[in-house]
PDB file of C-alpha atoms in Angstrom:
ATOM      1  CA  MET A   9       7.850   3.073  -6.357  1.00 77.00           C
ATOM      2  CA  HIS A  10       5.622   4.653  -8.986  1.00 87.00           C
ATOM      3  CA  SER A  11       1.889   5.000  -8.384  1.00 90.00           C
ATOM      4  CA  LEU A  12      -0.595   6.281 -10.940  1.00 95.00           C
ATOM      5  CA  ILE A  13      -3.771   7.843  -9.589  1.00 95.00           C
ATOM      6  CA  ILE A  14      -6.841   8.158 -11.806  1.00 96.00           C
ATOM      7  CA  GLY A  15      -9.112  10.923 -10.554  1.00 94.00           C
ATOM      8  CA  GLY A  16      -8.167  14.286  -9.127  1.00 90.00           C
ATOM      9  CA  GLY A  17     -10.912  14.855  -6.573  1.00 89.00           C
ATOM     10  CA  LYS A  18     -10.461  15.226  -2.832  1.00 88.00           C
ATOM     11  CA  ILE A  19      -9.549  11.581  -2.322  1.00 89.00           C
ATOM     12  CA  GLY A  20      -7.086  11.583  -5.213  1.00 90.00           C
ATOM     13  CA  TYR A  21      -5.472  14.757  -3.896  1.00 91.00           C
ATOM     14  CA  TYR A  22      -5.139  13.372  -0.371  1.00 87.00           C
ATOM     15  CA  LEU A  23      -3.694  10.068  -1.567  1.00 87.00           C
ATOM     16  CA  THR A  24      -1.201  11.846  -3.771  1.00 90.00           C
ATOM     17  CA  LYS A  25       0.065  13.873  -0.811  1.00 87.00           C
ATOM     18  CA  VAL A  26       0.327  10.737   1.340  1.00 83.00           C
ATOM     19  CA  LEU A  27       2.274   8.851  -1.297  1.00 84.00           C
ATOM     20  CA  ILE A  28       4.651  11.734  -1.923  1.00 85.00           C
ATOM     21  CA  GLU A  29       5.353  11.902   1.817  1.00 79.00           C
ATOM     22  CA  LYS A  30       6.153   8.168   1.728  1.00 74.00           C
ATOM     23  CA  GLY A  31       8.679   8.773  -1.050  1.00 76.00           C
ATOM     24  CA  TYR A  32       6.631   7.481  -3.990  1.00 82.00           C
ATOM     25  CA  ASP A  33       6.882   8.817  -7.517  1.00 89.00           C
ATOM     26  CA  VAL A  34       3.282   9.791  -8.319  1.00 92.00           C
ATOM     27  CA  SER A  35       1.513  10.798 -11.515  1.00 94.00           C
ATOM     28  CA  VAL A  36      -2.139  11.744 -11.877  1.00 96.00           C
ATOM     29  CA  VAL A  37      -4.760  11.597 -14.629  1.00 96.00           C
ATOM     30  CA  GLU A  38      -7.667  14.024 -14.335  1.00 96.00           C
ATOM     31  CA  LYS A  39     -10.266  15.358 -16.781  1.00 93.00           C
ATOM     32  CA  GLU A  40     -10.849  18.804 -15.291  1.00 93.00           C
ATOM     33  CA  LYS A  41      -8.384  21.559 -16.124  1.00 92.00           C
ATOM     34  CA  GLU A  42      -8.721  23.348 -12.770  1.00 92.00           C
ATOM     35  CA  ALA A  43      -7.981  20.180 -10.808  1.00 91.00           C
ATOM     36  CA  CYS A  44      -4.932  19.480 -12.979  1.00 92.00           C
ATOM     37  CA  GLN A  45      -3.591  22.950 -12.276  1.00 90.00           C
ATOM     38  CA  LYS A  46      -4.055  22.486  -8.525  1.00 90.00           C
ATOM     39  CA  PHE A  47      -2.077  19.232  -8.541  1.00 90.00           C
ATOM     40  CA  ALA A  48       0.679  20.685 -10.690  1.00 87.00           C
ATOM     41  CA  ASN A  49       0.967  23.907  -8.683  1.00 88.00           C
ATOM     42  CA  ASP A  50       0.577  22.491  -5.178  1.00 90.00           C
ATOM     43  CA  LEU A  51       2.388  19.178  -5.496  1.00 89.00           C
ATOM     44  CA  ASN A  52       4.772  19.695  -8.439  1.00 86.00           C
ATOM     45  CA  ILE A  53       4.066  16.313 -10.048  1.00 90.00           C
ATOM     46  CA  THR A  54       3.223  14.975 -13.504  1.00 89.00           C
ATOM     47  CA  VAL A  55      -0.464  15.565 -14.243  1.00 94.00           C
ATOM     48  CA  ILE A  56      -2.087  14.455 -17.489  1.00 95.00           C
ATOM     49  CA  LYS A  57      -5.367  16.083 -18.466  1.00 96.00           C
ATOM     50  CA  GLY A  58      -7.467  13.362 -20.012  1.00 95.00           C
ATOM     51  CA  ASP A  59      -9.626  10.283 -19.615  1.00 95.00           C
ATOM     52  CA  GLY A  60      -8.195   7.490 -17.474  1.00 95.00           C
ATOM     53  CA  THR A  61      -9.920   4.903 -19.650  1.00 95.00           C
ATOM     54  CA  SER A  62      -7.832   5.947 -22.660  1.00 95.00           C
ATOM     55  CA  VAL A  63      -4.751   3.866 -23.432  1.00 96.00           C
ATOM     56  CA  SER A  64      -2.869   6.841 -24.860  1.00 95.00           C
ATOM     57  CA  VAL A  65      -3.584   8.939 -21.759  1.00 96.00           C
ATOM     58  CA  LEU A  66      -2.460   6.146 -19.453  1.00 95.00           C
ATOM     59  CA  GLU A  67       0.754   5.780 -21.436  1.00 95.00           C
ATOM     60  CA  GLN A  68       1.439   9.502 -21.171  1.00 94.00           C
ATOM     61  CA  ALA A  69       1.042   9.205 -17.411  1.00 94.00           C
ATOM     62  CA  GLY A  70       3.606   6.387 -17.238  1.00 94.00           C
ATOM     63  CA  VAL A  71       1.379   3.376 -16.629  1.00 95.00           C
ATOM     64  CA  ALA A  72       4.004   1.045 -18.111  1.00 94.00           C
ATOM     65  CA  ASP A  73       6.328   1.848 -15.202  1.00 92.00           C
ATOM     66  CA  ALA A  74       3.678   1.941 -12.467  1.00 92.00           C
ATOM     67  CA  ASP A  75       3.793  -0.440  -9.504  1.00 88.00           C
ATOM     68  CA  SER A  76       0.197   0.412  -8.615  1.00 90.00           C
ATOM     69  CA  VAL A  77      -2.787   2.074 -10.238  1.00 94.00           C
ATOM     70  CA  ILE A  78      -5.441   3.605  -7.982  1.00 93.00           C
ATOM     71  CA  ALA A  79      -8.690   4.638  -9.687  1.00 94.00           C
ATOM     72  CA  VAL A  80     -10.814   6.952  -7.536  1.00 93.00           C
ATOM     73  CA  THR A  81     -13.132   8.681  -9.991  1.00 94.00           C
ATOM     74  CA  GLY A  82     -16.837   9.077  -9.311  1.00 91.00           C
ATOM     75  CA  ARG A  83     -17.762   6.401 -11.864  1.00 92.00           C
ATOM     76  CA  ASP A  84     -17.320   2.719 -11.085  1.00 93.00           C
ATOM     77  CA  GLU A  85     -17.258   1.926 -14.809  1.00 94.00           C
ATOM     78  CA  ASP A  86     -14.284   4.229 -15.372  1.00 95.00           C
ATOM     79  CA  ASN A  87     -12.444   2.860 -12.338  1.00 94.00           C
ATOM     80  CA  LEU A  88     -12.958  -0.685 -13.612  1.00 95.00           C
ATOM     81  CA  VAL A  89     -11.767   0.026 -17.141  1.00 96.00           C
ATOM     82  CA  ALA A  90      -8.677   1.919 -15.944  1.00 96.00           C
ATOM     83  CA  CYS A  91      -7.714  -0.979 -13.667  1.00 95.00           C
ATOM     84  CA  GLN A  92      -8.377  -3.582 -16.352  1.00 95.00           C
ATOM     85  CA  LEU A  93      -6.223  -1.759 -18.882  1.00 96.00           C
ATOM     86  CA  ALA A  94      -3.403  -1.367 -16.370  1.00 95.00           C
ATOM     87  CA  LYS A  95      -3.499  -5.036 -15.404  1.00 93.00           C
ATOM     88  CA  ARG A  96      -4.055  -6.652 -18.800  1.00 93.00           C
ATOM     89  CA  LEU A  97      -1.991  -4.434 -21.095  1.00 94.00           C
ATOM     90  CA  TYR A  98       0.806  -3.357 -18.756  1.00 94.00           C
ATOM     91  CA  GLN A  99       0.869  -6.073 -16.064  1.00 93.00           C
ATOM     92  CA  VAL A 100       0.679  -3.532 -13.243  1.00 92.00           C
ATOM     93  CA  LYS A 101       1.209  -5.448  -9.988  1.00 87.00           C
ATOM     94  CA  LYS A 102      -1.582  -3.882  -7.928  1.00 88.00           C
ATOM     95  CA  THR A 103      -4.821  -2.216  -9.005  1.00 92.00           C
ATOM     96  CA  ILE A 104      -7.132  -0.500  -6.531  1.00 91.00           C
ATOM     97  CA  ALA A 105     -10.548   0.939  -7.322  1.00 91.00           C
ATOM     98  CA  LYS A 106     -12.945   3.075  -5.356  1.00 90.00           C
ATOM     99  CA  GLY A 107     -16.401   1.484  -5.444  1.00 89.00           C
ATOM    100  CA  ASN A 108     -18.910   4.320  -5.418  1.00 86.00           C
ATOM    101  CA  ASN A 109     -21.791   1.870  -5.279  1.00 86.00           C
ATOM    102  CA  PRO A 110     -21.142  -0.764  -2.575  1.00 77.00           C
ATOM    103  CA  LYS A 111     -23.226  -3.254  -4.562  1.00 81.00           C
ATOM    104  CA  ASN A 112     -20.575  -3.207  -7.294  1.00 85.00           C
ATOM    105  CA  GLY A 113     -17.735  -4.376  -5.054  1.00 81.00           C
ATOM    106  CA  GLU A 114     -17.857  -8.094  -5.784  1.00 84.00           C
ATOM    107  CA  ALA A 115     -18.413  -7.512  -9.496  1.00 87.00           C
ATOM    108  CA  LEU A 116     -15.359  -5.261  -9.700  1.00 88.00           C
ATOM    109  CA  LYS A 117     -13.219  -7.927  -8.028  1.00 85.00           C
ATOM    110  CA  LYS A 118     -14.529 -10.667 -10.325  1.00 87.00           C
ATOM    111  CA  LEU A 119     -13.717  -8.480 -13.328  1.00 90.00           C
ATOM    112  CA  GLY A 120     -10.072  -8.189 -12.336  1.00 86.00           C
ATOM    113  CA  VAL A 121      -9.601  -5.369  -9.829  1.00 90.00           C
ATOM    114  CA  ASP A 122      -7.206  -6.484  -7.086  1.00 88.00           C
ATOM    115  CA  ILE A 123      -8.676  -4.382  -4.282  1.00 86.00           C
ATOM    116  CA  VAL A 124     -12.024  -2.573  -4.095  1.00 88.00           C
ATOM    117  CA  VAL A 125     -12.672   0.036  -1.434  1.00 85.00           C
ATOM    118  CA  SER A 126     -16.267   1.014  -0.759  1.00 78.00           C
ATOM    119  CA  SER A 127     -17.185   4.678  -0.656  1.00 61.00           C
ATOM    120  CA  THR A 128     -19.180   3.962   2.502  1.00 54.00           C
ATOM    121  CA  ASP A 129     -16.010   3.075   4.397  1.00 54.00           C
ATOM    122  CA  ASN A 130     -13.255   5.369   5.573  1.00 57.00           C
ATOM    123  CA  ILE A 131     -11.874   5.517   2.032  1.00 62.00           C
ATOM    124  CA  THR A 132      -8.745   7.547   2.561  1.00 64.00           C
ATOM    125  CA  GLY A 133      -7.532   5.573   5.559  1.00 64.00           C
ATOM    126  CA  GLN A 134      -8.263   2.209   3.970  1.00 62.00           C
ATOM    127  CA  LEU A 135      -6.730   3.118   0.632  1.00 65.00           C
ATOM    128  CA  GLU A 136      -3.645   4.466   2.348  1.00 65.00           C
ATOM    129  CA  ARG A 137      -3.110   1.089   3.997  1.00 64.00           C
ATOM    130  CA  GLU A 138      -3.743  -0.810   0.745  1.00 65.00           C
ATOM    131  CA  ILE A 139      -1.338   1.214  -1.367  1.00 64.00           C
ATOM    132  CA  ASP A 140       1.475   0.947   1.107  1.00 58.00           C
ATOM    133  CA  SER A 141       3.425  -1.714  -0.766  1.00 50.00           C
ATOM    134  CA  GLY A 142       6.702  -1.074   0.999  1.00 58.00           C
ATOM    135  CA  LYS A 143       8.361  -3.418   3.450  1.00 71.00           C
ATOM    136  CA  ILE A 144       5.350  -3.719   5.762  1.00 78.00           C
ATOM    137  CA  LYS A 145       2.295  -5.527   4.422  1.00 78.00           C
ATOM    138  CA  GLU A 146      -1.000  -5.515   6.296  1.00 76.00           C
ATOM    139  CA  LEU A 147      -2.431  -9.040   6.413  1.00 78.00           C
ATOM    140  CA  LEU A 148      -5.451  -8.564   8.650  1.00 80.00           C
ATOM    141  CA  PRO A 149      -7.125  -5.423  10.023  1.00 75.00           C
ATOM    142  CA  LEU A 150      -8.339  -5.683  13.618  1.00 80.00           C
ATOM    143  CA  GLY A 151     -10.235  -3.568  16.115  1.00 71.00           C
ATOM    144  CA  ALA A 152     -12.327  -1.603  13.604  1.00 67.00           C
ATOM    145  CA  GLY A 153      -9.169  -0.789  11.660  1.00 66.00           C
ATOM    146  CA  ASN A 154      -7.200   0.544  14.640  1.00 77.00           C
ATOM    147  CA  ALA A 155      -4.823  -2.421  14.749  1.00 84.00           C
ATOM    148  CA  GLY A 156      -3.652  -5.145  12.454  1.00 85.00           C
ATOM    149  CA  VAL A 157      -1.421  -8.117  11.763  1.00 90.00           C
ATOM    150  CA  PHE A 158       1.508  -7.099   9.592  1.00 89.00           C
ATOM    151  CA  GLU A 159       4.103  -9.021   7.607  1.00 90.00           C
ATOM    152  CA  ILE A 160       7.676  -7.892   7.153  1.00 91.00           C
ATOM    153  CA  VAL A 161      10.686  -9.656   5.633  1.00 91.00           C
ATOM    154  CA  LEU A 162      14.075  -8.884   7.151  1.00 92.00           C
ATOM    155  CA  ASP A 163      16.381  -7.614   4.419  1.00 89.00           C
ATOM    156  CA  ASN A 164      20.112  -6.940   4.361  1.00 89.00           C
ATOM    157  CA  SER A 165      19.708  -3.818   6.489  1.00 88.00           C
ATOM    158  CA  PHE A 166      18.977  -6.062   9.504  1.00 92.00           C
ATOM    159  CA  THR A 167      22.068  -6.236  11.746  1.00 92.00           C
ATOM    160  CA  LEU A 168      20.807  -7.928  14.932  1.00 94.00           C
ATOM    161  CA  GLN A 169      21.137 -11.565  13.780  1.00 92.00           C
ATOM    162  CA  ASN A 170      22.763 -12.855  16.969  1.00 89.00           C
ATOM    163  CA  VAL A 171      20.735 -10.805  19.438  1.00 94.00           C
ATOM    164  CA  PRO A 172      17.939 -12.643  21.332  1.00 95.00           C
ATOM    165  CA  LEU A 173      14.533 -11.012  21.198  1.00 95.00           C
ATOM    166  CA  MET A 174      14.619 -10.450  24.947  1.00 94.00           C
ATOM    167  CA  GLU A 175      17.620  -8.161  24.477  1.00 94.00           C
ATOM    168  CA  MET A 176      16.070  -6.089  21.692  1.00 93.00           C
ATOM    169  CA  GLU A 177      14.266  -2.861  22.496  1.00 90.00           C
ATOM    170  CA  ILE A 178      10.851  -4.039  21.289  1.00 91.00           C
ATOM    171  CA  PRO A 179       8.031  -1.874  22.706  1.00 90.00           C
ATOM    172  CA  LEU A 180       5.011  -3.447  24.384  1.00 88.00           C
ATOM    173  CA  THR A 181       2.831  -2.119  21.530  1.00 88.00           C
ATOM    174  CA  LEU A 182       4.402  -4.689  19.174  1.00 92.00           C
ATOM    175  CA  ASN A 183       4.055  -8.459  19.407  1.00 94.00           C
ATOM    176  CA  ILE A 184       5.962 -10.811  17.082  1.00 95.00           C
ATOM    177  CA  ILE A 185       3.491 -13.650  16.537  1.00 95.00           C
ATOM    178  CA  SER A 186       5.491 -15.991  14.325  1.00 96.00           C
ATOM    179  CA  ILE A 187       8.570 -16.345  12.126  1.00 96.00           C
ATOM    180  CA  ILE A 188       8.782 -18.143   8.798  1.00 95.00           C
ATOM    181  CA  ARG A 189      12.356 -19.171   7.929  1.00 94.00           C
ATOM    182  CA  ASN A 190      13.456 -20.489   4.550  1.00 93.00           C
ATOM    183  CA  GLU A 191       9.800 -20.381   3.406  1.00 86.00           C
ATOM    184  CA  THR A 192       9.024 -23.648   5.238  1.00 89.00           C
ATOM    185  CA  GLU A 193      10.089 -23.551   8.888  1.00 94.00           C
ATOM    186  CA  LEU A 194       7.562 -22.047  11.327  1.00 95.00           C
ATOM    187  CA  ILE A 195       9.034 -20.637  14.538  1.00 96.00           C
ATOM    188  CA  ILE A 196       6.975 -19.487  17.512  1.00 96.00           C
ATOM    189  CA  PRO A 197       9.247 -16.856  19.069  1.00 95.00           C
ATOM    190  CA  ARG A 198      10.432 -16.929  22.662  1.00 95.00           C
ATOM    191  CA  GLY A 199      12.736 -14.582  24.524  1.00 94.00           C
ATOM    192  CA  HIS A 200      15.873 -16.462  23.501  1.00 95.00           C
ATOM    193  CA  THR A 201      14.878 -16.631  19.798  1.00 96.00           C
ATOM    194  CA  THR A 202      17.186 -14.883  17.349  1.00 96.00           C
ATOM    195  CA  LEU A 203      16.301 -13.568  13.902  1.00 96.00           C
ATOM    196  CA  GLU A 204      18.013 -13.985  10.544  1.00 94.00           C
ATOM    197  CA  ILE A 205      18.079 -12.052   7.280  1.00 94.00           C
ATOM    198  CA  GLY A 206      15.281 -13.415   5.101  1.00 93.00           C
ATOM    199  CA  ASP A 207      12.984 -14.235   8.020  1.00 94.00           C
ATOM    200  CA  LYS A 208       9.319 -13.380   7.423  1.00 94.00           C
ATOM    201  CA  LEU A 209       7.743 -11.987  10.589  1.00 95.00           C
ATOM    202  CA  MET A 210       4.085 -11.682  11.493  1.00 95.00           C
ATOM    203  CA  ILE A 211       3.633  -8.818  13.935  1.00 94.00           C
ATOM    204  CA  LEU A 212       0.581  -7.568  15.833  1.00 94.00           C
ATOM    205  CA  SER A 213       0.507  -3.800  16.213  1.00 90.00           C
ATOM    206  CA  LYS A 214      -1.730  -0.789  16.398  1.00 86.00           C
ATOM    207  CA  ILE A 215      -1.907   1.002  13.036  1.00 79.00           C
ATOM    208  CA  LYS A 216      -0.423   4.183  14.460  1.00 79.00           C
ATOM    209  CA  ASP A 217       2.553   2.273  15.897  1.00 82.00           C
ATOM    210  CA  LYS A 218       3.409   0.057  12.920  1.00 80.00           C
ATOM    211  CA  ASN A 219       6.429   2.138  11.891  1.00 77.00           C
ATOM    212  CA  ASP A 220       7.947   1.385  15.301  1.00 85.00           C
ATOM    213  CA  ILE A 221       8.708  -2.038  13.796  1.00 87.00           C
ATOM    214  CA  PHE A 222      11.563  -0.460  11.854  1.00 86.00           C
ATOM    215  CA  LYS A 223      12.980   1.171  14.987  1.00 86.00           C
ATOM    216  CA  ALA A 224      12.666  -1.965  17.112  1.00 89.00           C
ATOM    217  CA  LEU A 225      14.410  -4.184  14.552  1.00 89.00           C
ATOM    218  CA  LYS A 226      16.794  -1.440  13.475  1.00 86.00           C
ATOM    219  CA  ILE A 227      16.060  -1.885   9.770  1.00 85.00           C
ATOM    220  CA  LYS A 228      15.615   0.715   7.074  1.00 77.00           C
ATOM    221  CA  ALA A 229      12.065   1.743   6.169  1.00 64.00           C
TER     222      ALA A 229
END
């Protein structure tokens, strides 16, 4: 996965570290020379010194190959333009913008930004959940962001097809709510229910325990 971050401030730096730890390929666009040097020296990644609203700068940073663009500069106008360019010119799948002025949130969404995160919220934690476009997808945050309903699709790494749920080592912190099979069949799981490759599961979990889903189902993260 390749993520392009526009803005090299504290939030951009933190997000870059998080994504690298998750195994993402990350590049950064930042105007200030000192910030660029910090990214390059500390994190050993591609950093382009320039304006994230410039097509040529975005191309240098690899926007054409990006799966997500996250704009976290201090200007809502710049975040909007960067996301619009990524979406309209390069068909980037997911664009995320930091909304410095909470009043601009709805306008940013209407103008094409996929996800807007308000600066009055816990930005880093919320953005981290939004950019995680791996196998687990958060559908609904619960409990002031401490828990959530997650979606996961069982891929070919799943090897417990004939094992009933009651025989799996599923911790009490996880609750499989429902199973969608073949895109149409809804299954409410019971102890004797078995899972199949391709099943789409909805799981209730605390945020801090969501990676236990991989361990419980014995699938690769």
